[in-house]
Amino acid sequence: MNPQKALLSLLAVCLLSITVTLLTQAYWQEQSYRLQSKGNSSKCSEHLVEKEVESTQRKCKSPAVQTQSITLFVRMAATVPELRRQFYCVFLRLSVLFWPASLDKTVAVLDQENEEDHEFASTVLTHMKQHFPDRTFEVLYEPLPKDPTVLDFAKSPKSPGYNRQLYSSFFIDLYTNDDIIAWMDADSAFVSPVTNESIFNGTKVRVLGYDCTLTTKAWVQVWARTTEKALGLPFLADFMTYFPAYIYRDTFTHCREHILRRFNTSNFEEAFKKFYRQEYISPVSVVLSYAWYFERERYDWNLKLCTDLTEYNKRFPSEHIISAEHVVETLLIPQTAFHAKHAQGVREIVFSSYCLSQEAAGNDAEKCSNRTASLITNFVLFTQDVDHDVERLGPPAPPCPKNREETCLQLLERNYNQIGLEIKQKTRKLDWKNVKIVENLAKELKLQCDVLK
């Protein structure tokens, strides 16, 4: 044989061998692996995460967030029909409209042991690949705790399924390697476009908190007690009022490690049982209260207080009191999501935000032809959610006092001008057809979405 041909044949065989090896390795890594985030505690190495096939291509990030990656996170269980409906009809339907595809990936975590969850995940991933190839979507699975009494115990304030979601909230860092987690409740809906400014103030992640519920809502007073049990430090504020909650991934890791040290154990199941038993808990308030005490400088704190600041500070150790710079009278950026079990409950807010965005971009959107949207009707985006039942109670009370209306108008105008500019520059898509696609997919699954038109 010609020496040159022999050399080429040998080279071809080597390349083929390397390719087969790499493909085989990639296949088995994709089927099942242990997801370990940077900086995760080895004490939690038994908390295994099984990963479903992830979708599609990676994207170029917006310049404002190119140094910090973000995961939009939601926890659900497909065995609960109402959660399946909420996922498609509320979360997904409005996130494909208002959550930019450029902001990295979305992660949904389901129950590992239920076949129904795996089937649902396969369907969701297929839908995302077929209809939203510009979005990266992942499904991961969480195993049950080894000790069944972590979730199912006498006089529990919630069901075992609900308790499971509370428990898993302390492990969110295990489901992504991104820097920041945008934590959404399963019953939360996006109501306006998410912008870089709604996430960051400069390079710091915005935190929005509220104390007014502490004196008016009995369950928030209970959250305060369980937070102090968990951390050994006072509850800072109610952080269930604003979603998504943006939290650095390693803050979850550090908070969990703090709790383990506090209870002198390496087993988080054991620690969890010591602070969550017969009273309600708000995991997001635990994690962000931890961040206040130990990672304050990493975040931009915006606390709306009903209590006199001097009086409120009596609750805290002197080195952890709230400064005037951390207190706001009115939110400095519009809200982007509310609690809503049905999208219809936030319909008018959604259309107002959508139409104002299209108007700022100079677009004559068909959905807006018979609607009059004004910045004043968008004042609702400056309110606190407070687990507000929009369907039953209607929109929350106007949040901009008369002496602040001009400020609210200026903030909204700046917000929509920026969104409009991004649409014109084609760095943001705001397409109502995406909403219709999700509605049709839900219909195929026999999920009854409320009318949003």
Short mmCIF file of C-alpha atoms in Angstrom, two decimals:
data_model
loop_
_atom_site.label_atom_id
_atom_site.label_comp_id
_atom_site.label_asym_id
_atom_site.label_seq_id
_atom_site.Cartn_x
_atom_site.Cartn_y
_atom_site.Cartn_z
CA MET A 1 0.00 0.00 0.00
CA ASN A 2 1.14 3.53 -0.74
CA PRO A 3 2.71 4.91 2.52
CA GLN A 4 0.75 8.15 2.18
CA LYS A 5 -2.55 6.29 1.83
CA ALA A 6 -1.67 4.08 4.78
CA LEU A 7 -1.00 7.14 6.93
CA LEU A 8 -4.31 8.71 5.92
CA SER A 9 -6.17 5.47 6.69
CA LEU A 10 -4.55 5.28 10.12
CA LEU A 11 -5.46 8.90 10.83
CA ALA A 12 -9.08 8.29 9.81
CA VAL A 13 -9.32 5.27 12.13
CA CYS A 14 -7.91 7.30 15.04
CA LEU A 15 -10.35 10.16 14.47
CA LEU A 16 -13.28 7.73 14.27
CA SER A 17 -12.20 6.06 17.51
CA ILE A 18 -11.92 9.40 19.33
CA THR A 19 -15.33 10.53 18.05
CA VAL A 20 -17.05 7.32 19.19
CA THR A 21 -15.43 7.60 22.63
CA LEU A 22 -16.53 11.21 23.09
CA LEU A 23 -20.08 10.54 21.92
CA THR A 24 -20.40 7.55 24.25
CA GLN A 25 -19.11 9.55 27.20
CA ALA A 26 -21.46 12.43 26.44
CA TYR A 27 -24.42 10.08 26.17
CA TRP A 28 -23.91 8.52 29.58
CA GLN A 29 -23.20 11.85 31.22
CA GLU A 30 -26.47 13.17 29.84
CA GLN A 31 -28.55 10.28 31.16
CA SER A 32 -27.81 10.70 34.81
CA TYR A 33 -25.32 12.57 36.87
CA ARG A 34 -24.80 14.33 40.12
CA LEU A 35 -25.09 18.03 39.67
CA GLN A 36 -22.63 19.85 41.89
CA SER A 37 -22.56 23.60 41.83
CA LYS A 38 -19.39 25.55 42.38
CA GLY A 39 -18.83 25.99 46.08
CA ASN A 40 -21.54 23.54 47.18
CA SER A 41 -21.09 21.99 50.58
CA SER A 42 -19.77 18.45 50.59
CA LYS A 43 -22.09 17.87 53.53
CA CYS A 44 -24.98 17.81 51.07
CA SER A 45 -23.37 15.44 48.59
CA GLU A 46 -26.07 12.84 49.22
CA HIS A 47 -28.72 15.14 47.78
CA LEU A 48 -28.66 13.64 44.29
CA VAL A 49 -30.09 15.40 41.29
CA GLU A 50 -31.10 13.51 38.17
CA LYS A 51 -31.07 15.52 34.97
CA GLU A 52 -33.41 15.19 32.01
CA VAL A 53 -32.21 16.02 28.51
CA GLU A 54 -31.71 19.76 28.25
CA SER A 55 -32.93 21.73 25.30
CA THR A 56 -31.35 23.56 22.46
CA GLN A 57 -28.61 26.01 21.94
CA ARG A 58 -26.91 28.50 24.20
CA LYS A 59 -27.40 32.17 23.46
CA CYS A 60 -25.48 35.41 23.61
CA LYS A 61 -26.31 37.21 26.84
CA SER A 62 -27.36 40.80 27.10
CA PRO A 63 -24.29 43.01 27.65
CA ALA A 64 -25.59 44.14 31.06
CA VAL A 65 -25.54 40.59 32.42
CA GLN A 66 -22.69 39.07 30.44
CA THR A 67 -20.61 38.61 33.59
CA GLN A 68 -23.39 37.05 35.71
CA SER A 69 -25.48 34.12 34.51
CA ILE A 70 -29.09 33.66 35.65
CA THR A 71 -31.40 30.66 36.05
CA LEU A 72 -35.17 31.11 36.17
CA PHE A 73 -36.24 28.45 38.68
CA VAL A 74 -39.58 26.82 39.45
CA ARG A 75 -40.42 23.77 41.61
CA MET A 76 -43.52 21.70 40.90
CA ALA A 77 -45.02 18.20 40.99
CA ALA A 78 -46.74 16.84 37.90
CA THR A 79 -48.83 14.44 39.98
CA VAL A 80 -50.92 17.45 41.05
CA PRO A 81 -53.27 18.37 38.16
CA GLU A 82 -53.61 21.98 39.29
CA LEU A 83 -49.83 22.44 39.24
CA ARG A 84 -49.67 21.09 35.68
CA ARG A 85 -52.33 23.60 34.68
CA GLN A 86 -50.59 26.46 36.45
CA PHE A 87 -47.28 25.56 34.82
CA TYR A 88 -48.64 25.92 31.29
CA CYS A 89 -51.46 28.41 31.75
CA VAL A 90 -49.74 30.83 34.13
CA PHE A 91 -45.98 30.33 34.43
CA LEU A 92 -45.01 29.24 30.91
CA ARG A 93 -47.63 31.23 29.02
CA LEU A 94 -46.43 34.53 30.45
CA SER A 95 -42.73 33.74 30.86
CA VAL A 96 -42.35 33.18 27.09
CA LEU A 97 -43.77 36.67 26.69
CA PHE A 98 -42.00 38.63 29.42
CA TRP A 99 -38.87 36.66 30.43
CA PRO A 100 -36.18 37.35 27.78
CA ALA A 101 -34.68 34.27 26.16
CA SER A 102 -31.29 36.00 26.43
CA LEU A 103 -31.32 35.65 30.24
CA ASP A 104 -29.81 32.18 30.21
CA LYS A 105 -31.89 29.14 31.09
CA THR A 106 -35.07 28.03 32.85
CA VAL A 107 -34.95 25.08 35.25
CA ALA A 108 -37.97 23.14 36.48
CA VAL A 109 -37.48 20.64 39.30
CA LEU A 110 -39.89 17.72 39.68
CA ASP A 111 -40.20 14.64 41.89
CA GLN A 112 -37.72 11.91 41.03
CA GLU A 113 -39.75 8.86 42.07
CA ASN A 114 -42.96 9.60 40.13
CA GLU A 115 -43.25 8.30 36.58
CA GLU A 116 -45.90 10.92 35.89
CA ASP A 117 -43.33 13.65 36.56
CA HIS A 118 -40.91 12.08 34.06
CA GLU A 119 -43.62 11.82 31.40
CA PHE A 120 -44.65 15.43 31.97
CA ALA A 121 -41.01 16.54 31.75
CA SER A 122 -40.55 14.72 28.45
CA THR A 123 -43.60 16.49 27.04
CA VAL A 124 -42.44 19.92 28.23
CA LEU A 125 -38.95 19.43 26.80
CA THR A 126 -40.37 18.33 23.46
CA HIS A 127 -42.63 21.38 23.36
CA MET A 128 -39.78 23.74 24.20
CA LYS A 129 -37.47 22.28 21.55
CA GLN A 130 -40.13 22.36 18.86
CA HIS A 131 -41.64 25.76 19.56
CA PHE A 132 -39.04 27.76 21.51
CA PRO A 133 -35.63 26.67 20.20
CA ASP A 134 -34.10 29.99 21.25
CA ARG A 135 -34.74 29.16 24.92
CA THR A 136 -32.68 26.80 27.05
CA PHE A 137 -34.90 24.69 29.28
CA GLU A 138 -33.86 21.98 31.73
CA VAL A 139 -35.77 19.55 33.90
CA LEU A 140 -34.17 18.00 36.96
CA TYR A 141 -35.49 15.62 39.58
CA GLU A 142 -35.28 15.70 43.33
CA PRO A 143 -35.30 12.50 45.41
CA LEU A 144 -37.35 12.09 48.56
CA PRO A 145 -35.57 12.71 51.86
CA LYS A 146 -34.29 9.48 53.39
CA ASP A 147 -36.27 10.17 56.56
CA PRO A 148 -40.02 10.19 55.71
CA THR A 149 -40.83 12.14 58.88
CA VAL A 150 -39.11 15.18 57.38
CA LEU A 151 -42.25 15.66 55.27
CA ASP A 152 -44.98 13.66 56.98
CA PHE A 153 -45.45 14.24 60.69
CA ALA A 154 -48.16 14.81 63.28
CA LYS A 155 -49.79 18.26 63.41
CA SER A 156 -47.99 19.40 60.28
CA PRO A 157 -49.25 22.81 59.13
CA LYS A 158 -49.07 21.66 55.50
CA SER A 159 -49.40 18.48 53.44
CA PRO A 160 -46.35 16.23 52.81
CA GLY A 161 -46.26 17.41 49.19
CA TYR A 162 -46.21 21.07 50.22
CA ASN A 163 -43.62 20.31 52.90
CA ARG A 164 -41.46 18.74 50.23
CA GLN A 165 -41.37 21.97 48.26
CA LEU A 166 -40.47 23.89 51.42
CA TYR A 167 -37.65 21.45 52.17
CA SER A 168 -36.28 21.49 48.63
CA SER A 169 -36.13 25.30 48.69
CA PHE A 170 -32.95 25.02 50.72
CA PHE A 171 -31.25 23.03 47.92
CA ILE A 172 -31.98 25.24 44.91
CA ASP A 173 -28.26 25.86 44.43
CA LEU A 174 -27.80 22.19 43.45
CA TYR A 175 -29.88 22.57 40.29
CA THR A 176 -27.75 25.06 38.38
CA ASN A 177 -24.23 26.36 38.00
CA ASP A 178 -25.41 29.86 37.11
CA ASP A 179 -24.43 32.74 39.38
CA ILE A 180 -27.92 33.98 40.17
CA ILE A 181 -31.23 32.22 40.69
CA ALA A 182 -34.50 33.94 39.78
CA TRP A 183 -36.84 32.08 42.12
CA MET A 184 -40.48 31.94 41.04
CA ASP A 185 -43.34 30.51 43.05
CA ALA A 186 -45.37 27.89 41.19
CA ASP A 187 -48.41 30.18 41.46
CA SER A 188 -46.70 33.35 40.24
CA ALA A 189 -47.22 35.02 36.87
CA PHE A 190 -45.09 37.50 34.98
CA VAL A 191 -47.05 40.68 34.35
CA SER A 192 -44.46 42.94 32.69
CA PRO A 193 -41.16 42.58 30.84
CA VAL A 194 -38.16 41.61 32.95
CA THR A 195 -35.30 44.05 32.40
CA ASN A 196 -31.69 44.19 33.53
CA GLU A 197 -32.65 47.09 35.78
CA SER A 198 -35.35 45.02 37.49
CA ILE A 199 -32.63 42.53 38.48
CA PHE A 200 -29.59 44.72 39.11
CA ASN A 201 -28.75 48.08 40.58
CA GLY A 202 -25.37 48.55 38.99
CA THR A 203 -23.60 45.27 39.67
CA LYS A 204 -25.61 44.36 42.78
CA VAL A 205 -28.68 42.14 42.78
CA ARG A 206 -31.83 43.93 43.92
CA VAL A 207 -33.66 42.62 46.99
CA LEU A 208 -37.19 43.81 47.71
CA GLY A 209 -38.69 43.31 51.16
CA TYR A 210 -41.70 44.47 53.14
CA ASP A 211 -42.43 44.69 56.85
CA CYS A 212 -46.08 45.80 56.83
CA THR A 213 -47.40 42.23 56.85
CA LEU A 214 -45.52 41.50 60.07
CA THR A 215 -48.13 43.37 62.11
CA THR A 216 -51.19 42.48 60.03
CA LYS A 217 -50.75 38.86 58.89
CA ALA A 218 -50.63 36.11 61.51
CA TRP A 219 -48.78 33.72 59.22
CA VAL A 220 -45.98 36.25 58.66
CA GLN A 221 -45.54 36.51 62.42
CA VAL A 222 -45.15 32.72 62.43
CA TRP A 223 -42.60 32.96 59.60
CA ALA A 224 -40.65 35.36 61.79
CA ARG A 225 -40.50 32.80 64.61
CA THR A 226 -39.42 29.90 62.37
CA THR A 227 -36.82 32.08 60.63
CA GLU A 228 -35.28 32.91 63.99
CA LYS A 229 -35.34 29.22 64.92
CA ALA A 230 -33.51 28.35 61.70
CA LEU A 231 -30.88 31.10 61.81
CA GLY A 232 -30.62 32.04 65.46
CA LEU A 233 -31.11 35.63 64.29
CA PRO A 234 -34.22 37.81 63.86
CA PHE A 235 -36.41 37.73 60.76
CA LEU A 236 -35.55 40.76 58.62
CA ALA A 237 -38.67 41.26 56.49
CA ASP A 238 -41.32 39.52 54.40
CA PHE A 239 -39.69 38.51 51.12
CA MET A 240 -42.70 36.59 49.80
CA THR A 241 -44.08 39.85 48.46
CA TYR A 242 -41.93 40.21 45.35
CA PHE A 243 -41.17 37.63 42.68
CA PRO A 244 -38.96 36.53 41.13
CA ALA A 245 -36.63 36.69 44.11
CA TYR A 246 -33.09 37.12 42.77
CA ILE A 247 -30.53 35.38 44.97
CA TYR A 248 -26.92 34.44 44.41
CA ARG A 249 -26.63 30.69 44.05
CA ASP A 250 -23.94 30.33 46.68
CA THR A 251 -26.07 32.25 49.20
CA PHE A 252 -28.24 29.11 49.37
CA THR A 253 -25.12 27.02 49.96
CA HIS A 254 -23.86 29.32 52.70
CA CYS A 255 -27.27 29.57 54.36
CA ARG A 256 -27.58 25.79 54.48
CA GLU A 257 -24.08 25.48 55.94
CA HIS A 258 -24.95 28.08 58.60
CA ILE A 259 -28.05 26.12 59.61
CA LEU A 260 -26.03 22.89 59.82
CA ARG A 261 -23.50 24.58 62.10
CA ARG A 262 -26.25 26.09 64.21
CA PHE A 263 -27.75 22.68 64.91
CA ASN A 264 -24.37 20.96 65.14
CA THR A 265 -25.14 18.36 62.49
CA SER A 266 -24.01 17.33 59.02
CA ASN A 267 -27.51 16.07 58.15
CA PHE A 268 -29.87 18.76 56.84
CA GLU A 269 -32.89 16.50 57.29
CA GLU A 270 -32.13 16.47 61.00
CA ALA A 271 -31.66 20.25 61.08
CA PHE A 272 -34.87 20.90 59.12
CA LYS A 273 -36.89 18.90 61.64
CA LYS A 274 -35.60 21.15 64.42
CA PHE A 275 -36.92 24.39 62.99
CA TYR A 276 -39.92 23.32 60.89
CA ARG A 277 -42.55 21.32 62.69
CA GLN A 278 -45.85 22.82 63.76
CA GLU A 279 -45.56 26.37 62.41
CA TYR A 280 -45.43 27.83 58.91
CA ILE A 281 -42.16 28.78 57.26
CA SER A 282 -41.10 31.03 54.38
CA PRO A 283 -37.83 29.64 52.96
CA VAL A 284 -37.18 32.73 50.83
CA SER A 285 -37.41 34.88 53.96
CA VAL A 286 -34.98 32.56 55.76
CA VAL A 287 -32.43 32.69 52.93
CA LEU A 288 -32.63 36.46 52.43
CA SER A 289 -32.56 37.14 56.17
CA TYR A 290 -29.35 35.08 56.20
CA ALA A 291 -28.02 37.23 53.34
CA TRP A 292 -28.70 40.39 55.35
CA TYR A 293 -26.61 39.19 58.28
CA PHE A 294 -23.72 37.60 56.38
CA GLU A 295 -23.68 38.85 52.77
CA ARG A 296 -25.24 42.30 52.98
CA GLU A 297 -22.74 44.05 50.72
CA ARG A 298 -23.47 41.69 47.82
CA TYR A 299 -27.07 42.90 47.49
CA ASP A 300 -28.95 46.13 46.88
CA TRP A 301 -31.54 46.26 49.68
CA ASN A 302 -34.90 47.95 49.13
CA LEU A 303 -37.10 47.61 52.22
CA LYS A 304 -40.54 49.19 52.43
CA LEU A 305 -41.37 49.68 56.11
CA CYS A 306 -44.64 50.58 57.78
CA THR A 307 -42.98 50.65 61.19
CA ASP A 308 -40.85 53.56 62.37
CA LEU A 309 -37.25 52.68 61.50
CA THR A 310 -35.90 53.38 65.00
CA GLU A 311 -38.58 51.18 66.52
CA TYR A 312 -38.07 48.42 63.96
CA ASN A 313 -34.32 48.38 64.54
CA LYS A 314 -34.83 47.44 68.20
CA ARG A 315 -35.31 43.88 66.96
CA PHE A 316 -31.77 43.58 65.62
CA PRO A 317 -28.26 43.35 67.06
CA SER A 318 -26.57 46.77 66.85
CA GLU A 319 -24.21 45.68 64.07
CA HIS A 320 -27.15 44.58 61.91
CA ILE A 321 -29.59 47.49 62.13
CA ILE A 322 -31.25 48.80 58.97
CA SER A 323 -29.90 52.09 57.66
CA ALA A 324 -32.01 54.78 56.01
CA GLU A 325 -30.29 53.99 52.71
CA HIS A 326 -31.94 50.55 52.74
CA VAL A 327 -35.47 51.93 53.12
CA VAL A 328 -37.66 53.03 50.19
CA GLU A 329 -41.01 54.81 50.18
CA THR A 330 -41.87 53.65 46.67
CA LEU A 331 -40.24 50.91 44.62
CA LEU A 332 -37.61 52.28 42.28
CA ILE A 333 -38.41 49.76 39.55
CA PRO A 334 -41.76 48.29 38.43
CA GLN A 335 -42.71 44.81 39.59
CA THR A 336 -42.54 42.08 36.98
CA ALA A 337 -44.63 39.30 38.61
CA PHE A 338 -47.57 38.75 40.94
CA HIS A 339 -49.04 35.74 42.68
CA ALA A 340 -51.92 34.61 40.48
CA LYS A 341 -53.39 31.14 40.16
CA HIS A 342 -55.12 32.21 36.94
CA ALA A 343 -53.65 34.46 34.26
CA GLN A 344 -57.05 36.10 33.81
CA GLY A 345 -56.65 37.67 37.24
CA VAL A 346 -53.72 39.75 35.99
CA ARG A 347 -55.05 40.16 32.46
CA GLU A 348 -55.38 43.94 32.48
CA ILE A 349 -51.89 44.39 33.95
CA VAL A 350 -50.44 42.06 31.31
CA PHE A 351 -52.11 43.86 28.42
CA SER A 352 -51.19 47.27 29.78
CA SER A 353 -47.51 46.29 30.07
CA TYR A 354 -47.49 44.61 26.67
CA CYS A 355 -49.16 47.52 24.88
CA LEU A 356 -47.02 50.19 26.54
CA SER A 357 -43.92 48.24 25.49
CA GLN A 358 -45.09 47.96 21.88
CA GLU A 359 -46.08 51.61 21.81
CA ALA A 360 -42.62 52.61 23.04
CA ALA A 361 -41.14 50.53 20.21
CA GLY A 362 -43.33 52.33 17.69
CA ASN A 363 -45.26 49.15 16.87
CA ASP A 364 -48.97 49.02 16.12
CA ALA A 365 -49.72 45.71 17.83
CA GLU A 366 -52.99 44.06 16.88
CA LYS A 367 -53.75 43.08 20.48
CA CYS A 368 -53.62 46.74 21.49
CA SER A 369 -55.87 48.20 18.79
CA ASN A 370 -58.97 48.22 21.00
CA ARG A 371 -57.20 49.05 24.24
CA THR A 372 -56.07 52.27 25.84
CA ALA A 373 -52.94 51.78 27.92
CA SER A 374 -51.54 54.58 30.04
CA LEU A 375 -48.68 54.83 32.48
CA ILE A 376 -51.11 55.71 35.26
CA THR A 377 -52.91 52.36 34.88
CA ASN A 378 -49.50 50.74 35.33
CA PHE A 379 -49.01 52.21 38.81
CA VAL A 380 -50.05 48.82 40.15
CA LEU A 381 -46.54 47.59 39.29
CA PHE A 382 -45.17 49.61 42.19
CA THR A 383 -47.25 47.80 44.78
CA GLN A 384 -46.19 44.94 47.01
CA ASP A 385 -47.79 41.60 46.18
CA VAL A 386 -48.40 40.41 49.76
CA ASP A 387 -49.72 37.08 48.42
CA HIS A 388 -52.45 39.26 46.97
CA ASP A 389 -55.34 37.25 45.55
CA VAL A 390 -55.83 39.35 42.42
CA GLU A 391 -58.69 37.18 41.13
CA ARG A 392 -60.73 37.54 44.30
CA LEU A 393 -59.79 41.00 45.53
CA GLY A 394 -58.98 42.82 42.32
CA PRO A 395 -55.79 44.82 41.81
CA PRO A 396 -54.05 46.01 44.98
CA ALA A 397 -54.62 49.56 46.18
CA PRO A 398 -52.79 52.29 44.21
CA PRO A 399 -49.23 52.33 45.54
CA CYS A 400 -48.16 55.80 44.44
CA PRO A 401 -49.24 58.54 46.85
CA LYS A 402 -50.15 61.88 45.28
CA ASN A 403 -46.78 63.39 46.15
CA ARG A 404 -44.99 60.51 44.37
CA GLU A 405 -47.07 60.22 41.21
CA GLU A 406 -44.67 62.24 39.10
CA THR A 407 -41.79 60.02 40.21
CA CYS A 408 -43.77 56.89 39.37
CA LEU A 409 -44.60 58.26 35.92
CA GLN A 410 -40.94 59.05 35.24
CA LEU A 411 -39.81 55.60 36.37
CA LEU A 412 -42.42 53.88 34.20
CA GLU A 413 -41.60 56.04 31.19
CA ARG A 414 -37.91 55.26 31.52
CA ASN A 415 -38.69 51.56 31.92
CA TYR A 416 -40.85 51.31 28.79
CA ASN A 417 -38.55 53.52 26.72
CA GLN A 418 -35.73 51.08 27.45
CA ILE A 419 -37.91 48.08 26.60
CA GLY A 420 -39.06 49.78 23.40
CA LEU A 421 -35.47 50.52 22.42
CA GLU A 422 -34.51 46.87 22.94
CA ILE A 423 -37.43 45.76 20.75
CA LYS A 424 -36.40 48.19 18.00
CA GLN A 425 -32.79 47.04 18.23
CA LYS A 426 -34.00 43.41 18.06
CA THR A 427 -32.29 42.51 21.33
CA ARG A 428 -35.69 41.72 22.85
CA LYS A 429 -38.67 39.86 21.43
CA LEU A 430 -42.15 40.59 22.73
CA ASP A 431 -44.38 38.43 20.58
CA TRP A 432 -47.97 37.58 21.51
CA LYS A 433 -47.92 34.56 19.22
CA ASN A 434 -45.78 32.83 21.88
CA VAL A 435 -48.70 33.15 24.29
CA LYS A 436 -51.01 31.53 21.74
CA ILE A 437 -48.53 28.69 21.16
CA VAL A 438 -48.53 27.80 24.87
CA GLU A 439 -52.32 28.02 25.01
CA ASN A 440 -52.58 25.54 22.13
CA LEU A 441 -50.06 23.20 23.75
CA ALA A 442 -52.04 23.29 26.99
CA LYS A 443 -55.20 22.49 25.06
CA GLU A 444 -53.51 19.43 23.53
CA LEU A 445 -52.77 18.26 27.08
CA LYS A 446 -56.40 18.88 28.07
CA LEU A 447 -55.35 21.63 30.47
CA GLN A 448 -58.03 24.28 30.79
CA CYS A 449 -56.44 27.72 30.51
CA ASP A 450 -58.52 30.77 31.33
CA VAL A 451 -59.17 33.24 28.54
CA LEU A 452 -56.50 35.90 28.11
CA LYS A 453 -57.65 38.25 25.38
#
